[in-house]
Coordinates of C-alpha atoms and ligand atoms in Angstrom, one line a residue:
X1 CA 0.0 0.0 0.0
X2 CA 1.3 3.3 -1.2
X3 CA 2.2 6.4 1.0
X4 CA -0.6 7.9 -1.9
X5 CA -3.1 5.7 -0.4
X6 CA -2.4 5.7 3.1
X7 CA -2.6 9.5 3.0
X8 CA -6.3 9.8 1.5
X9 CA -7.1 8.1 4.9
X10 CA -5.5 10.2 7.0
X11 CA -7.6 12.8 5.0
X12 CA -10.9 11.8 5.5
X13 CA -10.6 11.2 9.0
X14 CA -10.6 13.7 12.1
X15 CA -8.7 11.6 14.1
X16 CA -4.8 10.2 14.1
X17 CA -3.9 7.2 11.0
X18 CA -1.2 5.6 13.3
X19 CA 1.3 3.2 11.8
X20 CA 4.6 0.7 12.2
X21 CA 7.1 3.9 11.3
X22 CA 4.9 6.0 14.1
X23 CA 6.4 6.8 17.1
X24 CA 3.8 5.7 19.3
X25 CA 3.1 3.1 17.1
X26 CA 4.0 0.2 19.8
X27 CA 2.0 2.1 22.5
X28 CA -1.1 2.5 19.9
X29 CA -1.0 -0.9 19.4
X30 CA -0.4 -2.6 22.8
X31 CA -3.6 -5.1 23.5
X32 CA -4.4 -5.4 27.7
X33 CA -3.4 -9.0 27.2
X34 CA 0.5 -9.0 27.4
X35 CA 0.6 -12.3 25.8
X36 CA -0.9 -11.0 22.6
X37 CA 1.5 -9.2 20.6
X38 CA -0.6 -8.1 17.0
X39 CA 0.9 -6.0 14.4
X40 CA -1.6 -4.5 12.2
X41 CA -0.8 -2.1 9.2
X42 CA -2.6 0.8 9.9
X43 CA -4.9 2.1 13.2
X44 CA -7.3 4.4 12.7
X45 CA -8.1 6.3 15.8
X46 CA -11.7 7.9 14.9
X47 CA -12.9 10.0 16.9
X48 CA -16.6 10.4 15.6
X49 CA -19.1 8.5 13.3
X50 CA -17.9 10.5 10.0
X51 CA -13.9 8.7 11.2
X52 CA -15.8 5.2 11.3
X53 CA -17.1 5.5 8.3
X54 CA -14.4 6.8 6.4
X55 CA -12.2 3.8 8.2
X56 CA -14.8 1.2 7.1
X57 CA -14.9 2.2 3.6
X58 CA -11.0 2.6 3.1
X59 CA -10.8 -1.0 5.0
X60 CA -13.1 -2.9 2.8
X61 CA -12.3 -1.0 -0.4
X62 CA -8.5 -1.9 0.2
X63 CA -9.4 -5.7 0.9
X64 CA -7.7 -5.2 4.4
X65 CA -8.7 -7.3 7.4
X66 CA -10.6 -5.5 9.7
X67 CA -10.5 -5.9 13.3
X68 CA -12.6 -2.6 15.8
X69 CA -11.4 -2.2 19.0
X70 CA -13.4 -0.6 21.8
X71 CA -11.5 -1.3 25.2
X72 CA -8.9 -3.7 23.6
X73 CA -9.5 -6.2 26.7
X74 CA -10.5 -8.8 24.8
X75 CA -8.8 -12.2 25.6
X76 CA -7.5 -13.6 22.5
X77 CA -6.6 -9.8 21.0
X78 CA -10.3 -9.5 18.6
X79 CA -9.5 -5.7 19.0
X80 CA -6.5 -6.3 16.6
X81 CA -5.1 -7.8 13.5
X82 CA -2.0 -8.4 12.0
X83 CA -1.1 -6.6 9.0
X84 CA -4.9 -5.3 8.6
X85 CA -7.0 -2.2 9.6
X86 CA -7.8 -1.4 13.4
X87 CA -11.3 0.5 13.6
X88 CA -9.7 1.8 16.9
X89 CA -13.0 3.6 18.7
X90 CA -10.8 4.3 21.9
X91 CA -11.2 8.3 21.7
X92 CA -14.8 8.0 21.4
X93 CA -15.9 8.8 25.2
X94 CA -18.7 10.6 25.8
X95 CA -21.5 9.4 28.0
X96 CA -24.6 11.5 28.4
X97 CA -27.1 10.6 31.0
X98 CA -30.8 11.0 31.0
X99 CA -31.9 11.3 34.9
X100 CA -35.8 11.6 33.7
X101 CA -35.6 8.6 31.4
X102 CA -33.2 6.9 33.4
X103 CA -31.1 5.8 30.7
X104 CA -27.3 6.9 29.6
X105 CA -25.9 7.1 26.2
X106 CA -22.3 5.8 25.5
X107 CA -20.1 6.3 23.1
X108 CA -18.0 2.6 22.0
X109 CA -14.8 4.0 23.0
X110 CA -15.9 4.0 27.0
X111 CA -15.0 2.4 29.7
X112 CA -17.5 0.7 31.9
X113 CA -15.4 2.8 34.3
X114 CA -16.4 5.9 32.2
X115 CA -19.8 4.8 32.3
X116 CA -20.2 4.2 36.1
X117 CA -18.4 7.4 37.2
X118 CA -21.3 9.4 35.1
X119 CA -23.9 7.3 36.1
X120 CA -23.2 7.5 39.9
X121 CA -23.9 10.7 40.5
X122 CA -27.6 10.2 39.2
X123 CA -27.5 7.2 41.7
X124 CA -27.7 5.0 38.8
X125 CA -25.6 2.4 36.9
X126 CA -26.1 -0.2 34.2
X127 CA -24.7 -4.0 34.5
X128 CA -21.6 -4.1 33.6
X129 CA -18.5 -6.7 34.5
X130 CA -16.3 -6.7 37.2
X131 CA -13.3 -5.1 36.1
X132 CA -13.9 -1.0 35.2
X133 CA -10.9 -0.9 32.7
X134 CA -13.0 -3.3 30.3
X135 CA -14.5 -1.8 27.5
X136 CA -17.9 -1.4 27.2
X137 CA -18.3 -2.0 23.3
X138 CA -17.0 -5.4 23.2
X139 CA -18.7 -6.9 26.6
X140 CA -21.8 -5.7 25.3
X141 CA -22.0 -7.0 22.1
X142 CA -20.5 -10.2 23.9
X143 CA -23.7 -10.2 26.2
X144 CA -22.1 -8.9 29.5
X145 CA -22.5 -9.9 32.8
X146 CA -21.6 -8.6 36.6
X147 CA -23.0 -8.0 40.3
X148 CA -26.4 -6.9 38.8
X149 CA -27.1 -9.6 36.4
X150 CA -29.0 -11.7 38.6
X151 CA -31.4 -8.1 39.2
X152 CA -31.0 -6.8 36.1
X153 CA -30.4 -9.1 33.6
X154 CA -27.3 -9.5 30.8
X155 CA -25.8 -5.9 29.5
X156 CA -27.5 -6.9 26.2
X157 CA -30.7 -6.9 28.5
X158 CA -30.5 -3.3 29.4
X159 CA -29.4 -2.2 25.5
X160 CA -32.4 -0.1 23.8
X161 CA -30.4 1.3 21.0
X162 CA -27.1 1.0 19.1
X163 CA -25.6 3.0 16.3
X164 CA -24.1 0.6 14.0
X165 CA -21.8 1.7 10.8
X166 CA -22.6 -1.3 8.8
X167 CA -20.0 -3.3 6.0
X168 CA -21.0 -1.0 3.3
X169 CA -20.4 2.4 5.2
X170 CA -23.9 2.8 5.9
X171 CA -25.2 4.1 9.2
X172 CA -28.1 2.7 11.0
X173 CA -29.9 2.6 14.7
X174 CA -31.0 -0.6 15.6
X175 CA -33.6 -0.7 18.1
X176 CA -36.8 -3.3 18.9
X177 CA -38.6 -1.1 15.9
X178 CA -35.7 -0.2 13.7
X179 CA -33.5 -2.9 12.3
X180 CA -34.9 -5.0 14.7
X181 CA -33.2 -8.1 13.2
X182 CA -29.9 -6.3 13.6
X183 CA -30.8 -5.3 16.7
X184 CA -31.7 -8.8 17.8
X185 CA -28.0 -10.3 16.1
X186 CA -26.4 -7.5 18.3
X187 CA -27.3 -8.8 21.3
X188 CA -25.0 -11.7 22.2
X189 CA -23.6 -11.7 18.5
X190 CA -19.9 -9.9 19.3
X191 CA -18.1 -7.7 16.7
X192 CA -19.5 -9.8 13.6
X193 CA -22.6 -7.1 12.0
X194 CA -20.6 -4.0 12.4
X195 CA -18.8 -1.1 14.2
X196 CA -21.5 0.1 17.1
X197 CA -20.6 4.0 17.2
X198 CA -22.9 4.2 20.2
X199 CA -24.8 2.7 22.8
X200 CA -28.6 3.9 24.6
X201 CA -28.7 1.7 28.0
X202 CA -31.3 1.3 30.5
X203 CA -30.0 2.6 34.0
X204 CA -31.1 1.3 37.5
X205 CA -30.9 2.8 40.8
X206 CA -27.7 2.0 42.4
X207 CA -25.8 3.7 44.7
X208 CA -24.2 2.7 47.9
X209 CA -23.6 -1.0 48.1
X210 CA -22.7 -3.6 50.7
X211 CA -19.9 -5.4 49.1
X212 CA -16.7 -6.9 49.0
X213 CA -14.6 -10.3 49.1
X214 CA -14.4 -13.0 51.7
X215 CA -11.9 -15.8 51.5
X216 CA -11.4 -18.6 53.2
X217 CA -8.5 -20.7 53.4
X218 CA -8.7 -23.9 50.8
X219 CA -8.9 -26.6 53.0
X220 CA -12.2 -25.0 53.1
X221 CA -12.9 -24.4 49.3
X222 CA -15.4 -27.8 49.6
X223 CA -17.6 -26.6 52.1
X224 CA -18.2 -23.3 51.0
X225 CA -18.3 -24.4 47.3
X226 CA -21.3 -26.5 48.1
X227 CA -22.6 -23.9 50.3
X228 CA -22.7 -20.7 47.9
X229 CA -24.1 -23.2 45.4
X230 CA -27.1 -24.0 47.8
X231 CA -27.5 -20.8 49.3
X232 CA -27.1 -18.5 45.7
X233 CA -30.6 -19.7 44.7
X234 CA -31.7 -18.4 48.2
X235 CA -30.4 -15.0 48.0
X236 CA -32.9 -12.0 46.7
X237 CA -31.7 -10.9 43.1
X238 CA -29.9 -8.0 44.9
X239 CA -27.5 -9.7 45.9
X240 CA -24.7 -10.4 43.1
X241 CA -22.2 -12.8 44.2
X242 CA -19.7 -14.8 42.4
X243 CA -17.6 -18.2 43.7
X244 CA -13.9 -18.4 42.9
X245 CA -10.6 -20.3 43.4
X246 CA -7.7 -18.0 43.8
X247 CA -4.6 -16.9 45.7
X248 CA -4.3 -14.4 48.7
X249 CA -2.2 -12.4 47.4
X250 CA 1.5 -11.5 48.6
X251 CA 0.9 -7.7 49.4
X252 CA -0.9 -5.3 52.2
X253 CA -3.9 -5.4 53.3
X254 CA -3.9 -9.3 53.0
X255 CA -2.9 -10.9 56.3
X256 CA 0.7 -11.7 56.1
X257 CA 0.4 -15.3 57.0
X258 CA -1.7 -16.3 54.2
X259 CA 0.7 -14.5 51.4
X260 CA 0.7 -16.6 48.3
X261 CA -2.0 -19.1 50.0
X262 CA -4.6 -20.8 48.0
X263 CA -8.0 -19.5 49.2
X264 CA -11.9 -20.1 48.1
X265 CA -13.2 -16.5 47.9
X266 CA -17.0 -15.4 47.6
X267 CA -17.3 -12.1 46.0
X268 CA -20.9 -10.5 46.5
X269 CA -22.1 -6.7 46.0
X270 CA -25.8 -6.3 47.6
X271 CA -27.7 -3.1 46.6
X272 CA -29.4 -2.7 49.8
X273 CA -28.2 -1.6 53.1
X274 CA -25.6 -2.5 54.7
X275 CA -28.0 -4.1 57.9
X276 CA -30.4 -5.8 55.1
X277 CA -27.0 -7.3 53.1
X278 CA -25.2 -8.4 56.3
X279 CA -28.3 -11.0 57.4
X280 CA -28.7 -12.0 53.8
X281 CA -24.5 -12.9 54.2
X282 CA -24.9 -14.1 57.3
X283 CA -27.2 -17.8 55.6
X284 CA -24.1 -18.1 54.1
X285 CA -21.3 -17.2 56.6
X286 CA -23.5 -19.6 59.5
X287 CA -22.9 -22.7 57.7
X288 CA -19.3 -22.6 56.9
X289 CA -16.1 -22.3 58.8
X290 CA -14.9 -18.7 59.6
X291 CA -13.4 -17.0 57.0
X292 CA -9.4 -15.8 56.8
X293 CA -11.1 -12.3 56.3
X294 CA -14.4 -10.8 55.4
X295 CA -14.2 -7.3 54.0
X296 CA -17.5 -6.6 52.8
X297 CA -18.5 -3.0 53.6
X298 CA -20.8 -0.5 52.5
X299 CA -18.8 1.7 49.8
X300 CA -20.2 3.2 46.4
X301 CA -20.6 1.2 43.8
X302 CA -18.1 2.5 41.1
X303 CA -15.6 1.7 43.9
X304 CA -16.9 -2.2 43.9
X305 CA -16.8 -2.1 39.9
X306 CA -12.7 -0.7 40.0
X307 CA -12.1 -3.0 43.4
X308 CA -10.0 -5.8 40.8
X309 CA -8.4 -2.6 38.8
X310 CA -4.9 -2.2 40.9
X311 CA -4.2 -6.3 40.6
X312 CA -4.9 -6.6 36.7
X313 CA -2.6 -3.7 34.8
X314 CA -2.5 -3.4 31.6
X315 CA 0.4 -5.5 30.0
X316 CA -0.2 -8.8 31.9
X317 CA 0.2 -12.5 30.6
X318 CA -3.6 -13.8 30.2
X319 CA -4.9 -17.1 28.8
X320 CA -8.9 -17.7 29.3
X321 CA -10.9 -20.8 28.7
X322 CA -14.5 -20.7 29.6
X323 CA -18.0 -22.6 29.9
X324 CA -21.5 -22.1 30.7
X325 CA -22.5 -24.2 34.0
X326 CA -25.6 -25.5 34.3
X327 CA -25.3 -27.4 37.7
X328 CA -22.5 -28.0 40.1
X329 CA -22.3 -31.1 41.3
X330 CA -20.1 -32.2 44.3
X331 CA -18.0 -34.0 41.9
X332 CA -17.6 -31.1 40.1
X333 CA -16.2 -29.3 42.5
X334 CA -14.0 -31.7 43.5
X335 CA -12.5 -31.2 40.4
X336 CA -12.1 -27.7 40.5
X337 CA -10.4 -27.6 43.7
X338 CA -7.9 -30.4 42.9
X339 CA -7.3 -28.7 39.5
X340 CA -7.0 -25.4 40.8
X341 CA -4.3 -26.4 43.1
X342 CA -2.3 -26.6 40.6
X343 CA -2.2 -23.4 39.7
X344 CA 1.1 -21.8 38.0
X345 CA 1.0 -18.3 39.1
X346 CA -0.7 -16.2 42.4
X347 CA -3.0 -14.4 40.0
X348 CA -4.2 -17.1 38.1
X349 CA -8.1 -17.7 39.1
X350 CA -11.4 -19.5 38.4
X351 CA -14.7 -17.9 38.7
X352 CA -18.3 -19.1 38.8
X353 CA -20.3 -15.6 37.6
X354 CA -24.0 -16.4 38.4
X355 CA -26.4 -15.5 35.2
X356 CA -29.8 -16.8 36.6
X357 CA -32.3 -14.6 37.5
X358 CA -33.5 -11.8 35.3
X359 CA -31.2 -13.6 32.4
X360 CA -33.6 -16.9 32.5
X361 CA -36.8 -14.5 32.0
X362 CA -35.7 -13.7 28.9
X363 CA -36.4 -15.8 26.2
X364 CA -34.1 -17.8 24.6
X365 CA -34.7 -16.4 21.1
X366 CA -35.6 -12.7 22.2
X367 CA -31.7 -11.8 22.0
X368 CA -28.9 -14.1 19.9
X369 CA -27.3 -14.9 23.3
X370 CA -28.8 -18.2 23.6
X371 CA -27.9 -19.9 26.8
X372 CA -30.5 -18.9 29.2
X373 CA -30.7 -21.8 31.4
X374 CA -27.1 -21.7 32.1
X375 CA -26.8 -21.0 36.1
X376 CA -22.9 -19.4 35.9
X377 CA -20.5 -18.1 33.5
X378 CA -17.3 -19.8 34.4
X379 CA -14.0 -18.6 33.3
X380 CA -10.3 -20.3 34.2
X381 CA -7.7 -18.0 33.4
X382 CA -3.8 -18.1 33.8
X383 CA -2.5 -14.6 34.3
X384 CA 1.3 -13.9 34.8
X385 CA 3.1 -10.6 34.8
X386 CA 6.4 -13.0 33.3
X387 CA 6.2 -13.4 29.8
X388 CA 8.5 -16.4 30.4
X389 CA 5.3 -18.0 32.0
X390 CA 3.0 -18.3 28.8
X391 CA 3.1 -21.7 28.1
X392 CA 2.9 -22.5 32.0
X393 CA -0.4 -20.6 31.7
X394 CA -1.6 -22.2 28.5
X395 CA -1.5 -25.5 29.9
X396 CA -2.8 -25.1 33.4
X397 CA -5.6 -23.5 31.5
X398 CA -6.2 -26.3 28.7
X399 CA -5.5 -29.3 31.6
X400 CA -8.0 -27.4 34.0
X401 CA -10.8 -27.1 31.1
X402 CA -10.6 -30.9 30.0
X403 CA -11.1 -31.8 33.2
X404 CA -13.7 -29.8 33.9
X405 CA -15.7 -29.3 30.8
X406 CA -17.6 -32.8 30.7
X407 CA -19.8 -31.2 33.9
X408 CA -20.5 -28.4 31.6
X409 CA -22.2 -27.3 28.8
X410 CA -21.0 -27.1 25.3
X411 CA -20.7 -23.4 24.5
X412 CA -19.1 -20.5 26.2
X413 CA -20.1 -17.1 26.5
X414 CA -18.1 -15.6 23.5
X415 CA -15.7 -12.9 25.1
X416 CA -14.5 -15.6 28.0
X417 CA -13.4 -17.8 24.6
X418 CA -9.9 -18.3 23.5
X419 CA -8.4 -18.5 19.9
X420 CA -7.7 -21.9 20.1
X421 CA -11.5 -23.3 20.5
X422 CA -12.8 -26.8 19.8
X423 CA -14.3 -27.2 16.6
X424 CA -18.0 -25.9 16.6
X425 CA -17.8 -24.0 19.9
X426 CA -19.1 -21.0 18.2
X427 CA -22.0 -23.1 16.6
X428 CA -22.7 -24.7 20.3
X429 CA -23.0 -21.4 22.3
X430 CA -25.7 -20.0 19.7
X431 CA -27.6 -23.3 19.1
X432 CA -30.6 -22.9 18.0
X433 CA -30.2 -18.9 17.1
X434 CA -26.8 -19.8 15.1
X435 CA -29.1 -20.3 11.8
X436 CA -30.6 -16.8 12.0
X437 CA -27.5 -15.0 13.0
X438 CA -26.0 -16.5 10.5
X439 CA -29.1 -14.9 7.9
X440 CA -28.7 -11.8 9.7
X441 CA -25.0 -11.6 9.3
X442 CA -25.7 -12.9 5.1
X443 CA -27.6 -9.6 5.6
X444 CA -25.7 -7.2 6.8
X445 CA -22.1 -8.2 6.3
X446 CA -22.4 -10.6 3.6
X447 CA -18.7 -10.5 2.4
X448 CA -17.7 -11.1 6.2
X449 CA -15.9 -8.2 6.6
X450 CA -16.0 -8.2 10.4
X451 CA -14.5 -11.6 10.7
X452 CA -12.3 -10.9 13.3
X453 CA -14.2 -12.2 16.0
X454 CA -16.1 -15.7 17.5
X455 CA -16.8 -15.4 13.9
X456 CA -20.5 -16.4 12.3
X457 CA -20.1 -17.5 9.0
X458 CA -22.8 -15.5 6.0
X459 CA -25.5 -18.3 5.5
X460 CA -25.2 -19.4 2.0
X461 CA -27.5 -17.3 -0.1
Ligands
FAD1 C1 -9.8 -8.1 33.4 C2 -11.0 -8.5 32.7 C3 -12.2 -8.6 33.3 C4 -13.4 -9.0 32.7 N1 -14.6 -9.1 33.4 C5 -15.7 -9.3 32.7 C6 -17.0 -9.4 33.4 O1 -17.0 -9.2 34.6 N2 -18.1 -9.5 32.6 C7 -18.0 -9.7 31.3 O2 -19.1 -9.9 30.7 N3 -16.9 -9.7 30.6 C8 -15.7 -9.5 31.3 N4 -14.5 -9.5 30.6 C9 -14.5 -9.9 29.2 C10 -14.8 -8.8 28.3 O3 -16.2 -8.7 28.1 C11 -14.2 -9.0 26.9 O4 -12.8 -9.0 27.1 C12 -14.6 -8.0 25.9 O5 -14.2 -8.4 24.6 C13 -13.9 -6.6 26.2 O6 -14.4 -5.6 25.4 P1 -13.4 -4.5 24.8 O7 -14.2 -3.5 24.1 O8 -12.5 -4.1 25.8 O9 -12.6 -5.5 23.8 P2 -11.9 -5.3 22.4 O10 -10.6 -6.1 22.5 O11 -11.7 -3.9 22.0 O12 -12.9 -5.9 21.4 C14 -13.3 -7.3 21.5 C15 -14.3 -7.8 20.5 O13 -15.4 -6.9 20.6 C16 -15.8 -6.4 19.3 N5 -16.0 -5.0 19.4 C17 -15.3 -4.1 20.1 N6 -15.8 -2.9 20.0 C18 -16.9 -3.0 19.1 C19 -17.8 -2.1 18.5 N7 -17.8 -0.8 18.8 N8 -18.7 -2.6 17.7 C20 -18.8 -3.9 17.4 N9 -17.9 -4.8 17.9 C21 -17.0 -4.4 18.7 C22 -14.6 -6.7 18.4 O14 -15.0 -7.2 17.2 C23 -13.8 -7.8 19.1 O15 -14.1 -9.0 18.6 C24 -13.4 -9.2 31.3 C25 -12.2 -9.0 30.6 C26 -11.0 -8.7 31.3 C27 -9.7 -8.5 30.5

């Protein structure tokens, strides 16, 4: 590609055409996953909807791979290509919130951070995940789940509206009465039917939450597996709480003696009082052992949503493998504790998100994401600031999710996925909505332009 050709994109676009002779071109490209290491041709950084047009059109004109990055925290790197076209939406930021309508519009390029710390001060938020630095573009589009799913439903369950710049450079809202087919594929479909400029979410009334982690040491980890699992289905829908096998980790405030210990942790944010959330706990807390520490606490929520940000910089070593979980037999669990124990690194972690709820009152065809009678969202993931841990990572990961995955089911939710999926894991996490995303996408992205992804193939025409 000539200098010529490069140059009549920097043209039509407002914002920066960064590339490999770039200064900043390592820094513009740099994923959240340290493991990933993508070197695409050009990045355009748009900065409005006139930029993402201008960027789709040069992309599919040139016959470059196109990849769109929102957050760029995407596991296996989907925010980024090698030797294509990055549709980076990164300065696109603003959030505007309605207090009357209770709803908040949000750019693709935000934060779920961004999103919180406007939404808070109307004493509202929208279900997002657990970590603020994600972005919100790709977790929605992935589905999206955190402390207010089991309330609130799935982020795509709180979407009324996208703007979408579609494979042909056209621009379209997608709503229940516009594009509602779009809007439908949207939902649970990831990065496959377009760039989404911008979001409209529903907003809820959150403010002050009683939250935090408990862990207990991992002698323990049977017990109180079997007990969140009994008591979860107890617990009002306020109450978000998620089960997980991890490390205390080696640094103040964690109790010295337990540095670099393997611990069960239950991590719960109730929006309620403090009073009301501490009785609800305290089912859970009666029937097991005490705990090496429980810091739940009222605080506001934002500060629950950034609680994971200081242990999960940008730049580390991450490989995910995921599932949906239907039940959780004792079994089971027996297998998660003796394969978590053999965990290669003090970050490295597996989580048990609950999606019942709000989620399983959707229908399973009213949105593409189709596993609605899934009961958690379980992710295993090997994270390592050492690059010389990689394979370490890969393994525990891949050993940990063959043992595991016969209690599961099939498909995953699509932004927990890896690149290196079993055949027809894309196919098994749809089921029976693959077939009309697959129309959809024949519809709207028929040359499959947006490929980089959990990728839907174009049905055959
Ligand atoms: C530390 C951490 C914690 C997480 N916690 C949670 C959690 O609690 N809950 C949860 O649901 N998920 C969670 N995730 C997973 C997260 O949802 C995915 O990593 C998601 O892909 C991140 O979105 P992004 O915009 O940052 O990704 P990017 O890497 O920018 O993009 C990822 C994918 O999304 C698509 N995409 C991005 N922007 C757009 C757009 N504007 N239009 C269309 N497609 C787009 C791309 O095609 C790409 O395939 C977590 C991830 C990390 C790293």
């Amino acid at each position: 590609m000539t200098d010529e050709i490069v140059a009549t994109l920097q043209q039509s676009l407002r914002g920066r055409v960064i590339g490999p002779s770039d200064a900043d071109y390592d820094a513009a490209r740099a994923l959240y996953n340290g493991m990933i290491d993508k070197r695409p041709r050009l990045i355009a950084r748009c900065v409005d909807v006139a930029d993402v047009i201008a960027a789709v059109n040069f992309g599919r004109d040139q016959g470059l791979l196109v990849a769109i990055r929102g957050g760029g925290h995407n596991g296996p790197g989907l925010g980024s290509c090698n030797d294509g076209l990055v549709v980076d939406l990164s300065m696109m930021k603003s959030v505007r919130v309605d207090p009357a309508s209770r709803t908040v519009r949000v750019d693709a390029g935000c934060t779920s951070g961004d999103v919180d710390h406007a939404t808070h001060a109307f004493g509202l938020a929208v279900p997002f995940g657990i970590v603020s630095t994600t972005g919100v573009a790709g977790l929605t589009v992935g589905g999206g789940t955190g402390y207010l799913t089991r309330k609130y439903g799935l982020t795509i369950d709180n979407l009324l509206e996208a703007d979408v710049v579609l494979a042909n450079g056209s621009f379209v809202t997608a709503s229940k009465s516009q594009h509602p087919d779009l809007f439908w594929a949207l939902r649970g479909g990831g990065g496959n039917f377009g760039v989404v400029t911008s979001f409209l979410f529903q907003a809820h009334p959150v403010s002050t939450v009683y939250a935090g982690p408990i862990f207990w040491e991992a002698t323990h980890a049977k017990v109180v597996m079997r007990a969140y699992r009994d008591f979860l289905p107890t617990a009002p829908e306020e109450l978000g709480a998620f089960v997980g096998l991890k490390t205390v980790p080696s640094m103040d405030p964690f109790p010295k003696d337990y540095w670099g210990r393997r611990a069960c942790a239950v991590i719960s944010s109730y929006n309620g009082s403090a009073a009301e959330g501490e009785k609800i706990m305290a089912r859970l807390l009666e029937s097991v052992p005490p705990p090496i520490f429980n810091w739940m606490s009222a605080m506001p929520f934002p500060a629950m949503q950034a609680l994971f940000d200081p242990f999960f910089p940008k730049g580390l070593q991450w490989y995910w493998k995921g599932d949906f979980v239907k039940s959780l037999p004792d079994e089971a669990i027996d297998t998660h504790i003796a394969q978590a124990a053999k965990a290669p690194s003090e970050l490295s972690l597996m989580h048990l998100y609950p999606i019942e709820g709000a989620v399983h009152r959707v229908p399973k065809d009213a949105t593409a994401w189709n596993t609605r009678d899934a009961t958690w969202s379980m992710v295993i993931t090997g994270i390592d600031p050492d690059p010389k841990q990689a394979d370490a990572l890969k393994t525990w990961g891949r050993t940990y999710w063959t043992a595991i995955h016969p209690f599961n089911l099939e498909g995953a939710y699509v932004n927990f996925m890896s690149d290196d999926e079993v055949q027809g894991r894309v196919q098994a996490t749809y089921g029976e909505n693959y077939e009309r995303l697959a129309s959809v996408k024949a519809k709207y992205d028929p040359e499959n332009l947006f490929r980089v992804n959990q990728n839907i193939l174009p049905a055959a025409s």
